PDB file of C-alpha atoms and ligand atoms in Angstrom:
ATOM      1  CA  MET H1398       0.000   0.000   0.000  1.00  0.00           C
ATOM      2  CA  GLY H1399       1.661   3.204  -1.207  1.00  0.00           C
ATOM      3  CA  SER H1400       1.130   6.634   0.267  1.00  0.00           C
ATOM      4  CA  LEU H1401       0.725   9.724  -1.885  1.00  0.00           C
ATOM      5  CA  ILE H1402       0.655  13.377  -0.843  1.00  0.00           C
ATOM      6  CA  VAL H1403      -0.676  16.015  -3.230  1.00  0.00           C
ATOM      7  CA  LEU H1404       0.495  19.639  -3.257  1.00  0.00           C
ATOM      8  CA  ALA H1405      -1.883  22.134  -4.892  1.00  0.00           C
ATOM      9  CA  SER H1406      -2.257  25.912  -4.867  1.00  0.00           C
ATOM     10  CA  GLY H1407      -5.597  26.511  -6.538  1.00  0.00           C
ATOM     11  CA  ASN H1408      -8.633  24.878  -8.034  1.00  0.00           C
ATOM     12  CA  GLY H1409      -7.556  21.313  -7.313  1.00  0.00           C
ATOM     13  CA  SER H1410      -9.354  19.545 -10.155  1.00  0.00           C
ATOM     14  CA  ASN H1411      -6.350  17.237 -10.647  1.00  0.00           C
ATOM     15  CA  PHE H1412      -6.271  16.561  -6.917  1.00  0.00           C
ATOM     16  CA  GLN H1413      -9.929  15.549  -7.079  1.00  0.00           C
ATOM     17  CA  ALA H1414      -9.373  13.326 -10.128  1.00  0.00           C
ATOM     18  CA  ILE H1415      -6.514  11.572  -8.320  1.00  0.00           C
ATOM     19  CA  ALA H1416      -8.550  11.198  -5.122  1.00  0.00           C
ATOM     20  CA  GLU H1417     -11.563   9.701  -6.910  1.00  0.00           C
ATOM     21  CA  TYR H1418      -9.378   7.314  -8.886  1.00  0.00           C
ATOM     22  CA  PHE H1419      -7.502   6.166  -5.769  1.00  0.00           C
ATOM     23  CA  ASN H1420     -10.743   5.756  -3.803  1.00  0.00           C
ATOM     24  CA  ASN H1421     -11.914   3.204  -6.342  1.00  0.00           C
ATOM     25  CA  LEU H1422      -8.569   1.459  -6.333  1.00  0.00           C
ATOM     26  CA  ASN H1423      -8.118   0.355  -2.718  1.00  0.00           C
ATOM     27  CA  THR H1424      -4.403  -0.334  -3.133  1.00  0.00           C
ATOM     28  CA  HIS H1425      -2.747   3.039  -2.572  1.00  0.00           C
ATOM     29  CA  THR H1426      -3.985   6.032  -0.595  1.00  0.00           C
ATOM     30  CA  ILE H1427      -3.836   9.789  -0.764  1.00  0.00           C
ATOM     31  CA  SER H1428      -2.641  10.526   2.746  1.00  0.00           C
ATOM     32  CA  ALA H1429      -3.077  14.289   2.619  1.00  0.00           C
ATOM     33  CA  LEU H1430      -3.383  17.488   0.641  1.00  0.00           C
ATOM     34  CA  ILE H1431      -0.956  20.318   1.318  1.00  0.00           C
ATOM     35  CA  THR H1432      -1.665  23.801   0.016  1.00  0.00           C
ATOM     36  CA  ASP H1433       0.189  27.090   0.338  1.00  0.00           C
ATOM     37  CA  GLN H1434      -3.040  29.075  -0.212  1.00  0.00           C
ATOM     38  CA  LEU H1435      -5.768  29.474   2.370  1.00  0.00           C
ATOM     39  CA  SER H1436      -8.142  30.438  -0.449  1.00  0.00           C
ATOM     40  CA  ALA H1437      -7.396  27.336  -2.566  1.00  0.00           C
ATOM     41  CA  TYR H1438     -10.578  25.622  -3.740  1.00  0.00           C
ATOM     42  CA  ALA H1439      -8.621  22.374  -3.387  1.00  0.00           C
ATOM     43  CA  LEU H1440      -9.281  22.705   0.367  1.00  0.00           C
ATOM     44  CA  ALA H1441     -13.042  22.485  -0.087  1.00  0.00           C
ATOM     45  CA  ARG H1442     -12.498  19.415  -2.247  1.00  0.00           C
ATOM     46  CA  ALA H1443     -10.312  17.772   0.438  1.00  0.00           C
ATOM     47  CA  LYS H1444     -12.992  18.449   3.058  1.00  0.00           C
ATOM     48  CA  SER H1445     -15.746  16.882   0.989  1.00  0.00           C
ATOM     49  CA  LEU H1446     -13.515  13.914   0.089  1.00  0.00           C
ATOM     50  CA  ALA H1447     -12.582  13.484   3.778  1.00  0.00           C
ATOM     51  CA  ILE H1448      -8.868  13.694   2.999  1.00  0.00           C
ATOM     52  CA  PRO H1449      -6.630  15.320   5.651  1.00  0.00           C
ATOM     53  CA  TYR H1450      -5.421  18.756   4.565  1.00  0.00           C
ATOM     54  CA  TYR H1451      -2.780  21.219   5.677  1.00  0.00           C
ATOM     55  CA  VAL H1452      -2.367  24.896   4.856  1.00  0.00           C
ATOM     56  CA  VAL H1453       1.291  25.888   4.838  1.00  0.00           C
ATOM     57  CA  PRO H1454       1.501  29.571   3.885  1.00  0.00           C
ATOM     58  CA  TYR H1455       4.773  31.091   2.742  1.00  0.00           C
ATOM     59  CA  PHE H1456       4.700  33.941   5.274  1.00  0.00           C
ATOM     60  CA  LYS H1457       6.817  36.849   4.002  1.00  0.00           C
ATOM     61  CA  LYS H1458       7.930  34.524   1.193  1.00  0.00           C
ATOM     62  CA  ASP H1459       9.841  32.425   3.738  1.00  0.00           C
ATOM     63  CA  ARG H1460      10.356  29.287   1.669  1.00  0.00           C
ATOM     64  CA  THR H1461      12.741  27.608   4.120  1.00  0.00           C
ATOM     65  CA  THR H1462      10.222  27.547   6.977  1.00  0.00           C
ATOM     66  CA  ALA H1463       7.329  26.511   4.727  1.00  0.00           C
ATOM     67  CA  GLU H1464       9.368  23.660   3.264  1.00  0.00           C
ATOM     68  CA  LYS H1465      10.445  22.458   6.710  1.00  0.00           C
ATOM     69  CA  ILE H1466       6.786  22.227   7.733  1.00  0.00           C
ATOM     70  CA  MET H1467       5.875  20.445   4.492  1.00  0.00           C
ATOM     71  CA  ALA H1468       8.785  18.013   4.899  1.00  0.00           C
ATOM     72  CA  SER H1469       7.661  17.118   8.409  1.00  0.00           C
ATOM     73  CA  ILE H1470       4.084  16.480   7.230  1.00  0.00           C
ATOM     74  CA  ILE H1471       5.402  14.359   4.345  1.00  0.00           C
ATOM     75  CA  SER H1472       7.607  12.342   6.720  1.00  0.00           C
ATOM     76  CA  THR H1473       4.749  11.816   9.197  1.00  0.00           C
ATOM     77  CA  TYR H1474       2.827   9.909   6.535  1.00  0.00           C
ATOM     78  CA  ASN H1475       5.762   7.759   5.307  1.00  0.00           C
ATOM     79  CA  THR H1476       5.084   9.208   1.895  1.00  0.00           C
ATOM     80  CA  ASP H1477       6.162   7.224  -1.167  1.00  0.00           C
ATOM     81  CA  LEU H1478       5.302   9.872  -3.760  1.00  0.00           C
ATOM     82  CA  ILE H1479       4.640  13.627  -3.771  1.00  0.00           C
ATOM     83  CA  ALA H1480       2.401  14.773  -6.629  1.00  0.00           C
ATOM     84  CA  LEU H1481       2.399  18.443  -7.591  1.00  0.00           C
ATOM     85  CA  ALA H1482      -0.996  19.345  -9.046  1.00  0.00           C
ATOM     86  CA  GLY H1483      -1.064  23.044  -9.826  1.00  0.00           C
ATOM     87  CA  PHE H1484       1.389  23.821  -7.011  1.00  0.00           C
ATOM     88  CA  MET H1485       2.664  27.234  -8.019  1.00  0.00           C
ATOM     89  CA  ARG H1486       5.801  27.502  -5.857  1.00  0.00           C
ATOM     90  CA  ILE H1487       9.312  26.668  -6.905  1.00  0.00           C
ATOM     91  CA  LEU H1488      10.735  24.080  -4.533  1.00  0.00           C
ATOM     92  CA  SER H1489      14.278  24.660  -3.267  1.00  0.00           C
ATOM     93  CA  PRO H1490      17.194  22.460  -4.337  1.00  0.00           C
ATOM     94  CA  ALA H1491      17.450  21.271  -0.702  1.00  0.00           C
ATOM     95  CA  PHE H1492      13.824  20.090  -0.664  1.00  0.00           C
ATOM     96  CA  ILE H1493      14.213  18.395  -4.036  1.00  0.00           C
ATOM     97  CA  HIS H1494      17.384  16.705  -2.846  1.00  0.00           C
ATOM     98  CA  GLN H1495      15.612  15.451   0.298  1.00  0.00           C
ATOM     99  CA  PHE H1496      12.850  13.821  -1.772  1.00  0.00           C
ATOM    100  CA  ARG H1497      14.722  13.167  -5.017  1.00  0.00           C
ATOM    101  CA  GLY H1498      12.937  10.806  -7.354  1.00  0.00           C
ATOM    102  CA  LYS H1499       9.729  11.067  -5.349  1.00  0.00           C
ATOM    103  CA  ILE H1500       8.354  14.406  -6.599  1.00  0.00           C
ATOM    104  CA  ILE H1501       6.211  14.321  -9.737  1.00  0.00           C
ATOM    105  CA  ASN H1502       4.595  17.234 -11.590  1.00  0.00           C
ATOM    106  CA  ILE H1503       1.979  17.616 -14.275  1.00  0.00           C
ATOM    107  CA  HIS H1504       2.316  20.481 -16.719  1.00  0.00           C
ATOM    108  CA  PRO H1505      -0.220  21.555 -19.372  1.00  0.00           C
ATOM    109  CA  SER H1506       2.130  21.730 -22.364  1.00  0.00           C
ATOM    110  CA  LEU H1507       4.418  19.521 -24.380  1.00  0.00           C
ATOM    111  CA  LEU H1508       7.629  20.360 -22.539  1.00  0.00           C
ATOM    112  CA  PRO H1509      10.197  21.687 -23.174  1.00  0.00           C
ATOM    113  CA  SER H1510       7.815  24.051 -24.992  1.00  0.00           C
ATOM    114  CA  TYR H1511       5.852  26.539 -22.885  1.00  0.00           C
ATOM    115  CA  PRO H1512       7.195  25.976 -19.364  1.00  0.00           C
ATOM    116  CA  GLY H1513       6.007  28.246 -16.534  1.00  0.00           C
ATOM    117  CA  THR H1514       2.545  29.776 -16.285  1.00  0.00           C
ATOM    118  CA  ASN H1515      -0.312  30.328 -18.742  1.00  0.00           C
ATOM    119  CA  SER H1516       1.001  27.522 -20.918  1.00  0.00           C
ATOM    120  CA  ILE H1517      -2.221  26.459 -22.663  1.00  0.00           C
ATOM    121  CA  ALA H1518      -3.035  30.002 -23.802  1.00  0.00           C
ATOM    122  CA  ARG H1519       0.524  30.645 -24.934  1.00  0.00           C
ATOM    123  CA  ALA H1520       0.640  27.439 -26.986  1.00  0.00           C
ATOM    124  CA  TYR H1521      -2.803  28.137 -28.437  1.00  0.00           C
ATOM    125  CA  GLU H1522      -2.043  31.744 -29.306  1.00  0.00           C
ATOM    126  CA  ALA H1523       1.210  30.666 -30.947  1.00  0.00           C
ATOM    127  CA  GLY H1524      -0.945  28.679 -33.404  1.00  0.00           C
ATOM    128  CA  GLU H1525       0.215  25.180 -32.412  1.00  0.00           C
ATOM    129  CA  SER H1526      -1.691  22.436 -34.233  1.00  0.00           C
ATOM    130  CA  GLN H1527      -1.085  19.895 -31.434  1.00  0.00           C
ATOM    131  CA  LEU H1528      -1.213  20.776 -27.734  1.00  0.00           C
ATOM    132  CA  GLY H1529      -0.721  18.487 -24.783  1.00  0.00           C
ATOM    133  CA  ILE H1530       0.459  17.606 -21.323  1.00  0.00           C
ATOM    134  CA  THR H1531       3.625  16.345 -19.668  1.00  0.00           C
ATOM    135  CA  VAL H1532       4.101  14.323 -16.483  1.00  0.00           C
ATOM    136  CA  HIS H1533       7.686  14.564 -15.251  1.00  0.00           C
ATOM    137  CA  TYR H1534      10.011  14.157 -12.300  1.00  0.00           C
ATOM    138  CA  VAL H1535      10.781  17.430 -10.542  1.00  0.00           C
ATOM    139  CA  ASP H1536      14.364  18.631 -10.540  1.00  0.00           C
ATOM    140  CA  GLU H1537      15.946  21.957  -9.594  1.00  0.00           C
ATOM    141  CA  GLY H1538      14.757  23.743 -12.746  1.00  0.00           C
ATOM    142  CA  VAL H1539      11.309  25.039 -13.704  1.00  0.00           C
ATOM    143  CA  ASP H1540       9.460  22.280 -15.595  1.00  0.00           C
ATOM    144  CA  THR H1541      12.745  20.685 -16.663  1.00  0.00           C
ATOM    145  CA  GLY H1542      12.837  17.250 -14.972  1.00  0.00           C
ATOM    146  CA  THR H1543      12.952  13.871 -16.705  1.00  0.00           C
ATOM    147  CA  ILE H1544       9.779  13.268 -18.692  1.00  0.00           C
ATOM    148  CA  ILE H1545       7.657  10.253 -17.710  1.00  0.00           C
ATOM    149  CA  ILE H1546       4.897  10.630 -20.299  1.00  0.00           C
ATOM    150  CA  GLN H1547       3.531  13.155 -22.783  1.00  0.00           C
ATOM    151  CA  LYS H1548       0.146  13.117 -24.483  1.00  0.00           C
ATOM    152  CA  SER H1549      -1.039  15.383 -27.258  1.00  0.00           C
ATOM    153  CA  ILE H1550      -4.379  16.294 -28.778  1.00  0.00           C
ATOM    154  CA  PRO H1551      -5.291  18.362 -31.832  1.00  0.00           C
ATOM    155  CA  ARG H1552      -6.013  22.061 -31.635  1.00  0.00           C
ATOM    156  CA  ALA H1553      -9.641  22.829 -30.672  1.00  0.00           C
ATOM    157  CA  PRO H1554     -11.838  25.522 -32.277  1.00  0.00           C
ATOM    158  CA  THR H1555     -11.574  27.890 -29.268  1.00  0.00           C
ATOM    159  CA  LEU H1556      -9.142  28.420 -26.412  1.00  0.00           C
ATOM    160  CA  GLU H1557     -11.940  27.655 -23.960  1.00  0.00           C
ATOM    161  CA  ILE H1558     -12.627  24.233 -25.484  1.00  0.00           C
ATOM    162  CA  MET H1559      -8.888  23.585 -25.782  1.00  0.00           C
ATOM    163  CA  THR H1560      -8.410  24.348 -22.089  1.00  0.00           C
ATOM    164  CA  GLU H1561     -11.258  22.030 -21.112  1.00  0.00           C
ATOM    165  CA  ARG H1562      -9.811  19.207 -23.237  1.00  0.00           C
ATOM    166  CA  ILE H1563      -6.321  19.656 -21.809  1.00  0.00           C
ATOM    167  CA  HIS H1564      -7.689  19.463 -18.267  1.00  0.00           C
ATOM    168  CA  GLN H1565      -9.713  16.378 -19.186  1.00  0.00           C
ATOM    169  CA  LEU H1566      -6.551  14.777 -20.565  1.00  0.00           C
ATOM    170  CA  GLU H1567      -4.729  15.612 -17.330  1.00  0.00           C
ATOM    171  CA  HIS H1568      -7.491  14.058 -15.229  1.00  0.00           C
ATOM    172  CA  GLU H1569      -7.418  10.845 -17.301  1.00  0.00           C
ATOM    173  CA  THR H1570      -3.634  10.569 -17.336  1.00  0.00           C
ATOM    174  CA  TYR H1571      -2.175  11.769 -14.042  1.00  0.00           C
ATOM    175  CA  PRO H1572      -3.918   9.309 -11.652  1.00  0.00           C
ATOM    176  CA  ARG H1573      -2.946   6.332 -13.831  1.00  0.00           C
ATOM    177  CA  ILE H1574       0.704   7.364 -14.002  1.00  0.00           C
ATOM    178  CA  LEU H1575       0.852   7.917 -10.235  1.00  0.00           C
ATOM    179  CA  HIS H1576      -0.745   4.505  -9.768  1.00  0.00           C
ATOM    180  CA  SER H1577       1.884   2.758 -11.877  1.00  0.00           C
ATOM    181  CA  LEU H1578       4.732   4.668 -10.197  1.00  0.00           C
ATOM    182  CA  LEU H1579       3.426   3.577  -6.777  1.00  0.00           C
ATOM    183  CA  ASP H1580       3.053   0.003  -8.026  1.00  0.00           C
ATOM    184  CA  SER H1581       6.684  -0.056  -9.071  1.00  0.00           C
ATOM    185  CA  GLN H1582       8.069   1.330  -5.783  1.00  0.00           C
TER     186      GLN H1582
HETATM  187  C1  LIG T1212      -3.134  22.176 -14.244  1.00  0.00           C
HETATM  188  O1  LIG T1212      -3.472  22.429 -15.576  1.00  0.00           O
HETATM  189  C2  LIG T1212      -1.659  21.871 -14.126  1.00  0.00           C
HETATM  190  O2  LIG T1212      -1.139  21.183 -15.214  1.00  0.00           O
HETATM  191  C3  LIG T1212      -1.085  23.266 -14.043  1.00  0.00           C
HETATM  192  O3  LIG T1212      -1.960  23.950 -13.196  1.00  0.00           O
HETATM  193  C4  LIG T1212      -3.290  23.449 -13.408  1.00  0.00           C
HETATM  194  C5  LIG T1212      -3.912  23.185 -12.063  1.00  0.00           C
HETATM  195  O4  LIG T1212      -5.281  22.883 -12.187  1.00  0.00           O
HETATM  196  N1  LIG T1212       0.257  23.259 -13.540  1.00  0.00           N
HETATM  197  C6  LIG T1212       1.196  24.081 -13.972  1.00  0.00           C
HETATM  198  O5  LIG T1212       1.004  24.945 -14.812  1.00  0.00           O
HETATM  199  C7  LIG T1212       2.557  23.858 -13.339  1.00  0.00           C
HETATM  200  N2  LIG T1212       3.572  24.581 -14.015  1.00  0.00           N
HETATM  201  P1  LIG T1212      -6.066  22.234 -10.982  1.00  0.00           P
HETATM  202  O6  LIG T1212      -5.740  23.068  -9.745  1.00  0.00           O
HETATM  203  O7  LIG T1212      -7.502  22.348 -11.361  1.00  0.00           O
HETATM  204  O8  LIG T1212      -5.605  20.826 -10.838  1.00  0.00           O
END
């Protein structure tokens, strides 16, 4: 039985997709949600899914303290894998070193194209004919770690539809990849 912790900063739709998938699975568990944002909608989702949640704000941008708190929560649960799902902070090299090989991220573009924020809109506005998602290990860079899987879909008629389809693709893909990574631990 593997233990997964999800880090999210906002809406939390990927967190919910992972939680629902793992609930039906009965082999691995989501031990907790950690968010850096008190206003994150992911918190409401954790409450209704009855998953333990922790708010770890970066007071005065103090990353060291926030990461120490997160590391102690992660250790408490004997965590096998840490899944970033819209977690909009850059983790320090020390934190990445501590959990090397255990931190996974999902990004809404075909990396190395369009790293950072606003990736779907930037790819769409650049006229790309194929857009997609990347699941990768987290290293010290921004969206630069070793790629685990990429999936692409054709350009949609509007940015709104494109965005919806990219999120749908994330929700179908991310839980399955986390499942197989936990299986192989
Ligand atoms: C997702 O599209 C995820 O790929 C993206 O944030 C969104 C979070 O949505 N992550 C990044 O852009 C990381 N660089 P959610 O909160 O509804 O899961």
